[in-house]
Amino acid sequence: MAAIMPNFGLRQLPWLNKFRSTLPPQPPQSLYLHRSSSAMTLPVAVSSTSSNEHSEEPKLNTGTLSTITEEPDMNKNKKAKAKPFFPKRGETLELVCESLAFKGKGLCKVEDTGYIVMCDRALPGERFVGRVTRKKNNYAEATKLKTLSPHTDMVEAPCEYALHCGGCRTQNLLYEAQVKAKEEQVRDLVVHVGKFSYKDPEFDNMMKPIVPCDMQFHYRNKMEFSFGPKRWLPKEQLLERSEDANVYALGLHAPGFFDKVLNVDKCFLQSEPANKVLAAVQDCWKNPELELSPYDCHSHDGFMKHLMIRSGRDIETRLPQLMVNFVTSSYKPNLLKPLIDKLSIFPEVVSIVNNVNTSVGNTSVGEQEYTLYGKATITEILRGLSFEISANSFFQTNAHQAEILYKLVEDCAGLKGDGSEIVLDLFCGTGTIGLTLAKKVKHVYGYEVVPEAVSDARRNAKLNGLNNATFIQGDLNKVSESFGNDFPKPDIVISDPNRPGMHNNLIKFLLKLKAPRIVYVSCNPATCARDLDYLCHGSVEQKLHGCYRLKSIQPVDMFPHTPHIECVCLLELC
């Protein structure tokens, strides 16, 4: 059974509820819509709430817009004819961005009406002209054309690709404003999706202020770049740099496109040694004598698919280590030899591997992996433990902030310190969270669906001399009645699911298990809020009987300049 996705449309999102209160009331007189493309005034008549509340795109109670046809003087006594109006695709509107919504898009309103428009790269306080690109039943999406007045916390983005690359879409927003917006998003989701009340006297104590990241650039220890036969250029560069349009590219995908690659020579998210490797590859791979053709995702021709660079640290010296992973469509090590010779001179490069992926898909995980230089793994140190990282293993992308995140998890776990407790680590990945607790508990039982991750977890336990950790391969989206027979009842459950959150069957199991404490680590505050609602309040529709009390929810900024938010939540049995 597929994982249950959050069953809330726009009617349930916090920014929708937040702005309903600002929409025009049922008017005795007309309200007016300002449009930059026309001087006409457009009255608004507010309609009743849609009866289609449970559809994927329920209608928003923003009002039915209608136009008044201006009549000549001789017809002044005749009634004006009104016809429905909604912004059309291609129409330009003057907009004001009110806040950042989930996934980092700007939540904007058409001036004087409250009609909601979502716009990528619009930032709070900014007035701009946007063109409608998509029209939904209850809102529109737009592309920003021209800024009329800048946002309130504007800064200059240090990266030349910031305006066009999808990686750091809020780089030109003051960092303090970024974390404030993320904290507000979590708070709103907890209230409107999680159904926790602002009026609860414990709410302010429960909602913790966001933990910022003091390392705002060069924090990622893994970056994946794509090869392309034709580099993508922004519209404003097409005329002045048209000769570049047919040149090979190595970089990041243009936002929203799987087949368009923005050429990147340096990335502010990865480490400086990793940028040296990227520059070295860029310096030579396009040489026609090397015959390193980029893969074409349309024709399925070409050799080079991806370049992945992973960063770690030597266990003894603490010096940087790099792994370079070339993902290719076939195994031809002789073609890669010039690149290997060029990269192996860097002292930080201790591993060069080749993942061979013969499928037509865009994944960087190969069916076969070959070590071309050095070792098959690199190492990283986290909370005093050593971890081996292979090319395709999962590891916290921001190791620096993961130290803080895991300390928060341990604090929430409230360990007694006498080594008597059982920990159940769900979605354990390579075992990083469970292993950091293992020395203080009786036993850790970890579950993970990816067999390679389970193998990494077992190897990491052995590497650190931890014999009280058992890692089991299993799909937590398919929990059966017998699940739980392989381990004693835990004192603490740690759950760190991926973006879809926890499956309904797993939530039922946890409510039946009734462990004293659950520490929920989330990378998606929307599905996190939904699951907290089920665990605490239950659901008649889902046949769930909540039995937990939310004690705290702590947002953590793991990825500055991106819309991603991590949360650590503590639940205690009622």
Coordinates of C-alpha atoms in Angstrom, one line a residue:
M1 CA 0.0 0.0 0.0
A2 CA 1.3 3.4 -0.9
A3 CA 2.1 5.9 1.9
I4 CA -0.8 8.1 2.9
M5 CA -0.2 11.6 1.7
P6 CA -1.7 14.5 3.6
N7 CA -5.3 14.9 2.6
F8 CA -5.5 18.7 2.9
G9 CA -5.9 21.0 0.0
L10 CA -5.6 24.7 -0.1
R11 CA -8.5 25.2 2.2
Q12 CA -6.5 23.7 5.1
L13 CA -3.2 25.3 4.5
P14 CA -2.2 27.8 7.2
W15 CA -1.7 30.7 4.8
L16 CA -5.2 30.2 3.5
N17 CA -6.8 30.4 6.9
K18 CA -4.5 33.3 7.8
F19 CA -5.6 35.4 4.9
R20 CA -9.3 34.5 4.9
S21 CA -9.7 37.0 7.8
T22 CA -8.2 39.7 5.6
L23 CA -10.5 39.1 2.6
P24 CA -13.3 41.6 1.9
P25 CA -16.5 41.0 3.8
Q26 CA -19.9 40.6 2.1
P27 CA -20.0 44.0 0.6
P28 CA -23.0 46.3 0.3
Q29 CA -21.0 48.2 -2.3
S30 CA -18.4 47.1 -4.8
L31 CA -14.8 46.6 -4.1
Y32 CA -12.2 47.1 -6.7
L33 CA -9.4 45.1 -8.3
H34 CA -6.3 46.9 -9.5
R35 CA -4.8 45.5 -12.6
S36 CA -1.5 46.9 -14.0
S37 CA -2.6 46.0 -17.5
S38 CA -5.8 48.0 -17.5
A39 CA -7.2 51.1 -16.0
M40 CA -10.7 49.7 -15.6
T41 CA -12.1 49.0 -12.1
L42 CA -13.4 45.6 -11.3
P43 CA -16.0 45.2 -8.6
V44 CA -16.0 42.1 -6.4
A45 CA -19.0 40.2 -5.1
V46 CA -18.1 37.7 -2.4
S47 CA -19.7 34.3 -2.9
S48 CA -20.6 31.7 -0.4
T49 CA -18.2 29.0 0.7
S50 CA -17.7 26.2 -1.8
S51 CA -19.5 22.9 -1.2
N52 CA -16.5 21.1 -2.7
E53 CA -14.6 21.2 0.6
H54 CA -12.9 17.8 0.3
S55 CA -11.7 17.9 -3.3
E56 CA -8.0 18.3 -4.0
E57 CA -8.5 21.8 -5.2
P58 CA -11.4 23.2 -3.2
K59 CA -12.7 26.6 -4.0
L60 CA -11.4 29.4 -2.0
N61 CA -13.8 31.9 -0.5
T62 CA -12.0 34.9 -2.0
G63 CA -15.0 36.1 -3.8
T64 CA -16.2 35.9 -7.4
L65 CA -14.7 38.6 -9.4
S66 CA -16.8 40.3 -12.0
T67 CA -16.4 43.2 -14.5
I68 CA -18.7 46.1 -15.0
T69 CA -19.1 47.2 -18.6
E70 CA -19.0 51.0 -18.7
E71 CA -22.0 52.3 -20.7
P72 CA -22.4 55.6 -22.5
D73 CA -24.2 58.5 -20.8
M74 CA -27.5 57.8 -22.7
N75 CA -27.6 54.4 -20.9
K76 CA -26.8 55.6 -17.4
N77 CA -30.3 54.7 -16.1
K78 CA -29.9 51.1 -17.4
K79 CA -28.5 48.5 -15.1
A80 CA -24.8 47.6 -15.7
K81 CA -24.3 44.1 -16.9
A82 CA -21.9 42.1 -14.8
K83 CA -19.9 39.1 -16.0
P84 CA -17.6 36.8 -14.0
F85 CA -14.0 37.7 -14.0
F86 CA -10.9 35.7 -13.0
P87 CA -7.3 36.4 -13.8
K88 CA -6.5 34.6 -17.0
R89 CA -3.3 32.9 -18.1
G90 CA -0.9 35.4 -19.5
E91 CA -2.5 38.4 -17.7
T92 CA -0.3 40.8 -15.8
L93 CA -1.3 41.9 -12.3
E94 CA 0.2 44.2 -9.7
L95 CA 0.9 42.1 -6.6
V96 CA 2.1 42.4 -3.0
C97 CA 3.9 39.5 -1.3
E98 CA 2.5 39.0 2.2
S99 CA 4.7 36.1 3.4
L100 CA 6.5 32.9 2.4
A101 CA 4.2 29.9 2.0
F102 CA 5.2 26.2 2.2
K103 CA 8.0 25.3 -0.2
G104 CA 9.2 28.9 -0.2
K105 CA 6.8 30.4 -2.7
G106 CA 5.6 33.9 -2.1
L107 CA 2.0 34.2 -1.0
C108 CA 0.8 37.3 -2.7
K109 CA -2.5 39.2 -2.9
V110 CA -3.9 41.3 -5.7
E111 CA -4.1 44.8 -4.3
D112 CA -7.5 45.8 -2.8
T113 CA -9.1 42.3 -3.3
G114 CA -7.3 39.6 -1.4
Y115 CA -7.3 37.4 -4.4
I116 CA -4.4 34.9 -3.7
V117 CA -1.6 34.4 -6.2
M118 CA 1.4 32.2 -5.6
C119 CA 4.7 33.4 -7.0
D120 CA 8.1 31.7 -7.0
R121 CA 11.0 34.0 -5.7
A122 CA 8.6 36.7 -4.5
L123 CA 9.6 37.8 -1.0
P124 CA 7.7 39.4 1.9
G125 CA 7.0 43.1 1.4
E126 CA 7.8 43.1 -2.3
R127 CA 5.5 44.9 -4.7
F128 CA 5.9 43.7 -8.3
V129 CA 4.2 43.0 -11.6
G130 CA 3.6 39.3 -12.3
R131 CA 2.2 37.3 -15.2
V132 CA -0.3 34.6 -14.5
T133 CA 1.0 31.2 -15.6
R134 CA -1.6 28.9 -14.2
K135 CA -5.1 29.3 -13.0
K136 CA -6.7 27.1 -10.3
N137 CA -10.2 27.2 -9.0
N138 CA -9.3 29.2 -6.0
Y139 CA -5.9 30.8 -6.6
A140 CA -3.4 31.5 -9.4
E141 CA 0.3 31.0 -10.0
A142 CA 2.4 33.8 -11.5
T143 CA 5.9 34.6 -12.7
K144 CA 7.6 37.8 -11.4
L145 CA 8.2 40.2 -14.3
K146 CA 9.3 43.4 -12.6
T147 CA 9.9 44.6 -9.1
L148 CA 8.1 47.9 -8.2
S149 CA 9.4 48.2 -4.7
P150 CA 11.8 45.6 -3.1
H151 CA 11.1 43.4 -0.2
T152 CA 11.8 44.7 3.3
D153 CA 14.8 42.6 4.1
M154 CA 16.6 42.5 0.7
V155 CA 20.3 41.6 0.6
E156 CA 22.6 41.0 -2.4
A157 CA 23.0 37.3 -3.2
P158 CA 26.7 36.4 -3.3
C159 CA 26.1 33.6 -5.9
E160 CA 25.8 34.6 -9.5
Y161 CA 23.4 31.8 -10.1
A162 CA 21.0 32.6 -7.2
L163 CA 18.3 34.1 -9.4
H164 CA 18.2 31.2 -11.8
C165 CA 19.2 28.1 -9.8
G166 CA 16.5 26.3 -7.8
G167 CA 18.9 25.5 -5.0
C168 CA 19.1 28.7 -3.0
R169 CA 15.9 30.5 -3.9
T170 CA 15.9 32.8 -0.8
Q171 CA 19.6 33.7 -0.9
N172 CA 18.7 37.4 -1.4
L173 CA 16.6 37.5 1.7
L174 CA 18.2 38.5 5.0
Y175 CA 19.0 35.3 6.9
E176 CA 17.1 36.4 10.0
A177 CA 14.0 37.0 7.9
Q178 CA 14.4 33.5 6.4
V179 CA 14.4 31.7 9.8
K180 CA 11.5 33.9 11.0
A181 CA 9.4 32.9 8.0
K182 CA 10.2 29.2 8.6
E183 CA 9.3 29.5 12.2
E184 CA 5.9 31.1 11.3
Q185 CA 5.2 28.3 8.8
V186 CA 5.7 25.6 11.4
R187 CA 3.6 27.5 13.9
D188 CA 0.8 27.9 11.4
L189 CA 0.9 24.3 10.3
V190 CA 0.8 23.1 13.9
V191 CA -2.4 25.1 14.4
H192 CA -4.3 24.7 11.2
V193 CA -3.2 21.1 10.2
G194 CA -2.2 19.7 13.6
K195 CA -5.3 21.4 15.3
F196 CA -3.4 22.6 18.3
S197 CA -4.8 25.9 19.7
Y198 CA -3.1 29.2 20.2
K199 CA -5.5 29.5 23.2
D200 CA -3.9 26.6 25.0
P201 CA -2.0 28.1 27.9
E202 CA 0.9 25.7 27.2
F203 CA 1.1 26.5 23.5
D204 CA 3.9 29.1 23.8
N205 CA 5.9 26.8 25.9
M206 CA 5.3 23.9 23.5
M207 CA 6.4 25.9 20.4
K208 CA 10.1 26.5 20.6
P209 CA 11.9 29.2 18.6
I210 CA 13.7 28.0 15.6
V211 CA 17.4 27.0 15.9
P212 CA 19.3 28.9 13.2
C213 CA 22.3 27.6 11.4
D214 CA 25.5 29.5 12.1
M215 CA 27.1 28.0 9.0
Q216 CA 25.0 29.6 6.2
F217 CA 27.2 28.7 3.2
H218 CA 29.4 25.7 2.3
Y219 CA 27.4 23.5 4.6
R220 CA 26.4 20.6 2.3
N221 CA 28.5 17.5 2.3
K222 CA 26.8 16.1 -0.8
M223 CA 26.1 17.8 -4.2
E224 CA 24.9 16.2 -7.4
F225 CA 25.5 17.9 -10.7
S226 CA 24.1 16.8 -14.1
F227 CA 25.7 16.7 -17.5
G228 CA 23.7 18.0 -20.4
P229 CA 24.2 18.3 -24.2
K230 CA 22.8 21.8 -24.3
R231 CA 23.1 24.4 -21.6
W232 CA 20.1 26.3 -20.4
L233 CA 20.2 30.1 -20.4
P234 CA 17.8 32.5 -18.7
K235 CA 15.8 34.6 -21.1
E236 CA 17.7 37.8 -20.4
Q237 CA 20.9 36.0 -21.5
L238 CA 19.6 34.3 -24.6
L239 CA 20.4 37.2 -27.0
E240 CA 23.7 38.4 -25.5
R241 CA 25.1 34.8 -25.1
S242 CA 23.3 32.9 -27.8
E243 CA 26.5 31.1 -28.8
D244 CA 26.5 29.4 -25.4
A245 CA 23.1 27.7 -26.0
N246 CA 24.6 24.8 -28.0
V247 CA 27.6 24.3 -25.6
Y248 CA 27.7 21.3 -23.3
A249 CA 26.7 21.9 -19.6
L250 CA 27.6 20.5 -16.2
G251 CA 25.5 22.0 -13.4
L252 CA 22.1 22.0 -11.8
H253 CA 18.7 21.5 -13.3
A254 CA 16.7 24.7 -14.1
P255 CA 13.8 24.9 -11.7
G256 CA 10.9 22.7 -13.0
F257 CA 12.8 21.1 -15.8
F258 CA 14.4 17.6 -15.9
D259 CA 16.0 18.2 -19.2
K260 CA 17.5 21.7 -18.9
V261 CA 20.9 22.2 -17.2
L262 CA 22.2 25.5 -15.9
N263 CA 26.0 25.4 -16.2
V264 CA 27.6 26.0 -12.8
D265 CA 31.3 26.6 -12.2
K266 CA 31.0 27.1 -8.4
C267 CA 28.4 26.3 -5.8
F268 CA 28.2 28.3 -2.5
L269 CA 26.5 25.3 -0.8
Q270 CA 29.4 22.9 -1.0
S271 CA 32.9 23.1 0.5
E272 CA 35.8 24.9 -1.1
P273 CA 37.7 21.6 -1.8
A274 CA 34.6 20.3 -3.5
N275 CA 34.4 23.4 -5.6
K276 CA 38.0 22.8 -6.7
V277 CA 37.0 19.4 -7.9
L278 CA 34.1 20.8 -9.8
A279 CA 36.3 23.4 -11.4
A280 CA 38.9 20.8 -12.4
V281 CA 36.2 18.6 -14.1
Q282 CA 34.7 21.7 -15.9
D283 CA 38.2 22.6 -17.1
C284 CA 38.7 19.4 -19.2
W285 CA 35.6 17.3 -19.7
K286 CA 34.3 19.2 -22.7
N287 CA 37.6 18.5 -24.6
P288 CA 36.4 16.7 -27.8
E289 CA 39.5 14.5 -27.7
L290 CA 38.3 12.9 -24.5
E291 CA 35.0 11.7 -26.1
L292 CA 33.1 12.4 -22.9
S293 CA 29.7 13.0 -24.4
P294 CA 26.9 14.2 -22.1
Y295 CA 23.8 12.0 -21.7
D296 CA 20.8 13.3 -23.6
C297 CA 17.6 12.4 -21.7
H298 CA 15.5 12.6 -24.9
S299 CA 17.6 10.6 -27.3
H300 CA 19.1 8.5 -24.5
D301 CA 22.5 8.9 -26.2
G302 CA 25.7 9.9 -24.4
F303 CA 28.0 8.7 -21.6
M304 CA 28.3 11.2 -18.8
K305 CA 25.1 11.4 -16.6
H306 CA 26.0 12.9 -13.2
L307 CA 28.9 14.1 -11.1
M308 CA 28.4 13.6 -7.4
I309 CA 30.8 15.0 -4.8
R310 CA 30.7 13.9 -1.2
S311 CA 32.6 15.5 1.6
G312 CA 33.8 14.0 4.9
R313 CA 36.6 14.1 7.5
D314 CA 39.4 11.8 8.3
I315 CA 38.8 10.1 11.7
E316 CA 42.3 10.7 13.0
T317 CA 43.5 13.9 11.4
R318 CA 40.0 15.5 11.0
L319 CA 41.2 16.8 7.6
P320 CA 38.7 17.0 4.7
Q321 CA 38.0 13.9 2.6
L322 CA 36.3 13.9 -0.8
M323 CA 34.6 11.2 -2.8
V324 CA 34.0 11.8 -6.5
N325 CA 31.3 9.7 -8.1
F326 CA 30.9 9.6 -11.9
V327 CA 27.5 8.3 -12.9
T328 CA 27.7 7.0 -16.5
S329 CA 25.4 5.1 -18.9
S330 CA 27.9 2.3 -19.4
Y331 CA 31.2 1.0 -18.0
K332 CA 34.1 2.5 -19.9
P333 CA 36.8 3.2 -17.3
N334 CA 39.4 4.1 -20.0
L335 CA 37.2 7.1 -21.0
L336 CA 37.3 8.3 -17.3
K337 CA 41.1 7.9 -16.9
P338 CA 42.0 11.5 -17.9
L339 CA 39.6 12.8 -15.2
I340 CA 40.9 10.4 -12.6
D341 CA 44.5 11.5 -13.3
K342 CA 43.5 15.1 -13.0
L343 CA 41.5 14.7 -9.7
S344 CA 43.8 12.2 -7.9
I345 CA 46.4 15.0 -7.4
F346 CA 44.1 16.7 -4.9
P347 CA 45.1 15.5 -1.4
E348 CA 41.4 15.7 -0.3
V349 CA 40.3 13.2 -3.0
V350 CA 40.6 9.8 -1.4
S351 CA 37.9 8.0 -3.4
I352 CA 36.8 8.0 -7.0
V353 CA 34.0 5.6 -7.9
N354 CA 31.8 4.9 -11.0
N355 CA 28.1 4.1 -10.7
V356 CA 26.9 2.6 -14.0
N357 CA 23.2 3.4 -14.6
T358 CA 22.0 1.9 -17.9
S359 CA 18.3 2.9 -17.3
V360 CA 16.7 5.9 -19.1
G361 CA 15.7 7.4 -15.8
N362 CA 17.5 10.4 -14.2
T363 CA 18.6 8.6 -11.0
S364 CA 22.2 8.7 -9.9
V365 CA 22.1 5.3 -8.2
G366 CA 23.8 2.7 -10.5
E367 CA 23.1 -1.0 -11.0
Q368 CA 26.8 -1.6 -10.6
E369 CA 29.5 0.4 -8.7
Y370 CA 33.3 0.3 -9.4
T371 CA 36.1 1.9 -7.4
L372 CA 38.4 3.6 -9.8
Y373 CA 40.8 5.2 -7.3
G374 CA 41.4 5.0 -3.6
K375 CA 38.8 3.6 -1.2
A376 CA 35.1 2.8 -1.7
T377 CA 34.1 5.0 1.3
I378 CA 34.9 8.2 3.1
T379 CA 34.4 8.9 6.8
E380 CA 32.6 11.5 8.9
I381 CA 32.5 12.2 12.7
L382 CA 29.2 12.8 14.3
R383 CA 28.7 13.2 18.1
G384 CA 31.9 11.4 18.8
L385 CA 31.2 8.4 16.5
S386 CA 32.8 7.5 13.2
F387 CA 30.7 6.8 10.2
E388 CA 31.7 5.3 6.8
I389 CA 29.9 6.8 3.9
S390 CA 29.6 5.0 0.6
A391 CA 28.5 6.6 -2.7
N392 CA 24.8 5.8 -2.4
S393 CA 24.3 5.7 1.4
F394 CA 22.1 8.2 3.2
F395 CA 23.8 10.6 5.6
Q396 CA 22.8 13.9 7.0
T397 CA 23.6 16.4 4.3
N398 CA 24.6 19.1 6.8
A399 CA 26.8 17.3 9.3
H400 CA 27.6 20.5 11.2
Q401 CA 23.9 21.2 12.0
A402 CA 23.2 17.5 12.5
E403 CA 25.3 17.7 15.7
I404 CA 22.8 20.1 17.0
L405 CA 19.8 18.2 15.7
Y406 CA 20.9 14.9 17.3
K407 CA 21.6 16.7 20.6
L408 CA 18.0 17.9 20.6
V409 CA 16.8 14.4 19.9
E410 CA 18.8 13.1 22.9
D411 CA 17.4 15.8 25.1
C412 CA 13.9 15.0 24.0
A413 CA 14.5 11.3 24.7
G414 CA 15.2 12.1 28.3
L415 CA 17.4 9.1 28.9
K416 CA 17.9 8.0 32.5
G417 CA 21.6 7.3 32.0
D418 CA 21.5 3.9 33.7
G419 CA 21.5 1.8 30.5
S420 CA 18.1 0.3 31.2
E421 CA 16.1 1.6 28.3
I422 CA 15.0 0.1 25.0
V423 CA 15.0 2.4 21.9
L424 CA 13.0 1.7 18.8
D425 CA 14.6 3.7 15.9
L426 CA 12.1 3.8 13.0
F427 CA 13.3 4.9 9.5
C428 CA 16.8 4.6 10.9
G429 CA 18.7 5.0 7.7
T430 CA 22.4 4.3 8.3
G431 CA 21.8 4.2 12.0
T432 CA 23.1 7.7 12.9
I433 CA 20.5 8.7 15.5
G434 CA 20.2 5.3 17.2
L435 CA 24.0 4.8 17.4
T436 CA 24.5 8.1 19.0
L437 CA 22.2 7.0 21.8
A438 CA 23.4 3.4 22.0
K439 CA 26.1 3.9 24.7
K440 CA 23.5 5.2 27.1
V441 CA 20.7 2.7 26.6
K442 CA 20.2 -1.1 26.9
H443 CA 19.5 -1.8 23.3
V444 CA 18.6 0.0 20.0
Y445 CA 16.4 -1.7 17.4
G446 CA 16.5 0.0 14.1
Y447 CA 14.2 -0.5 11.1
E448 CA 14.9 0.7 7.5
V449 CA 13.5 -0.3 4.1
V450 CA 16.7 0.3 2.1
P451 CA 18.9 -2.8 2.4
E452 CA 22.1 -0.9 1.6
A453 CA 21.4 1.5 4.4
V454 CA 20.9 -1.4 6.8
S455 CA 24.2 -2.8 5.8
D456 CA 25.8 0.6 6.4
A457 CA 24.2 0.8 9.8
R458 CA 25.5 -2.6 10.9
R459 CA 29.0 -1.7 9.6
N460 CA 28.9 1.6 11.5
A461 CA 27.9 -0.2 14.7
K462 CA 30.8 -2.6 14.4
L463 CA 33.2 0.3 13.5
N464 CA 32.3 2.0 16.8
G465 CA 32.3 -1.1 18.9
L466 CA 28.6 -1.0 19.6
N467 CA 27.1 -4.4 20.2
N468 CA 23.8 -3.3 21.6
A469 CA 22.3 -2.2 18.2
T470 CA 20.2 -4.4 15.9
F471 CA 19.2 -3.2 12.5
I472 CA 16.5 -4.9 10.5
Q473 CA 15.4 -4.4 6.9
G474 CA 11.7 -3.8 6.7
D475 CA 9.1 -1.6 5.0
L476 CA 7.4 0.5 7.6
N477 CA 4.6 1.4 5.2
K478 CA 3.6 -2.3 5.3
V479 CA 3.4 -2.9 9.1
S480 CA 1.6 -6.2 9.8
E481 CA -0.1 -7.5 12.9
S482 CA 3.1 -9.4 13.9
F483 CA 5.3 -6.2 13.8
G484 CA 6.7 -5.8 17.3
N485 CA 7.3 -9.5 18.0
D486 CA 11.0 -9.2 17.2
F487 CA 11.8 -6.7 20.0
P488 CA 10.7 -5.9 23.6
K489 CA 8.4 -3.0 24.3
P490 CA 10.4 0.2 23.9
D491 CA 10.7 3.0 26.4
I492 CA 11.4 5.5 23.6
V493 CA 10.4 5.5 20.0
I494 CA 12.3 7.7 17.5
S495 CA 10.6 8.2 14.2
D496 CA 12.4 10.0 11.3
P497 CA 10.2 9.4 8.2
N498 CA 10.8 10.8 4.8
R499 CA 8.6 13.6 3.4
P500 CA 5.3 11.7 3.1
G501 CA 5.3 11.1 6.9
M502 CA 4.1 8.0 8.6
H503 CA 1.7 5.5 7.1
N504 CA -1.6 5.0 8.8
N505 CA -0.8 1.4 9.7
L506 CA 2.4 2.6 11.5
I507 CA 0.5 5.2 13.4
K508 CA -2.1 2.6 14.5
F509 CA 0.8 0.4 15.7
L510 CA 2.3 3.3 17.8
L511 CA -1.1 4.1 19.3
K512 CA -1.5 0.4 20.3
L513 CA 2.2 0.1 21.5
K514 CA 1.8 3.1 23.8
A515 CA 5.5 3.7 24.4
P516 CA 6.0 6.3 27.1
R517 CA 7.8 8.8 24.8
I518 CA 8.0 9.4 21.0
V519 CA 10.6 11.6 19.5
Y520 CA 9.4 12.6 16.0
V521 CA 12.0 14.0 13.7
S522 CA 10.5 15.5 10.5
C523 CA 11.8 17.0 7.3
N524 CA 8.3 18.1 6.3
P525 CA 6.3 20.2 8.8
A526 CA 3.0 19.7 6.9
T527 CA 2.9 15.9 7.2
C528 CA 4.5 16.2 10.6
A529 CA 1.6 18.3 11.8
R530 CA -0.9 15.8 10.3
D531 CA 0.7 12.9 12.1
L532 CA 0.9 14.8 15.4
D533 CA -2.9 15.4 15.1
Y534 CA -3.5 11.7 14.7
L535 CA -1.2 10.7 17.6
C536 CA -2.6 13.3 19.9
H537 CA -6.2 13.9 18.9
G538 CA -7.0 10.7 16.9
S539 CA -9.3 10.6 13.8
V540 CA -12.8 9.2 13.5
E541 CA -12.3 8.9 9.7
Q542 CA -9.0 7.0 10.1
K543 CA -10.3 5.0 13.2
L544 CA -7.5 6.3 15.3
H545 CA -7.7 7.0 19.1
G546 CA -5.1 9.6 20.1
C547 CA -3.3 8.9 23.4
Y548 CA -0.3 11.3 23.3
R549 CA 0.3 14.8 24.5
L550 CA 2.6 17.1 22.4
K551 CA 5.2 18.5 24.9
S552 CA 7.4 20.4 22.5
I553 CA 8.1 21.1 18.8
Q554 CA 11.5 22.5 17.9
P555 CA 12.1 23.8 14.3
V556 CA 15.7 23.6 13.2
D557 CA 17.1 25.3 10.1
M558 CA 19.3 22.6 8.5
F559 CA 19.4 24.2 5.0
P560 CA 19.8 28.0 4.9
H561 CA 18.6 29.8 1.8
T562 CA 16.2 26.9 0.9
P563 CA 12.5 26.3 1.9
H564 CA 13.3 23.1 3.8
I565 CA 12.6 22.9 7.6
E566 CA 13.4 20.2 10.1
C567 CA 11.5 19.7 13.3
V568 CA 12.1 17.7 16.5
C569 CA 8.9 16.9 18.4
L570 CA 8.4 15.3 21.8
L571 CA 5.3 13.4 22.6
E572 CA 4.5 11.8 26.0
L573 CA 1.8 9.2 26.7
C574 CA -1.2 10.7 28.4

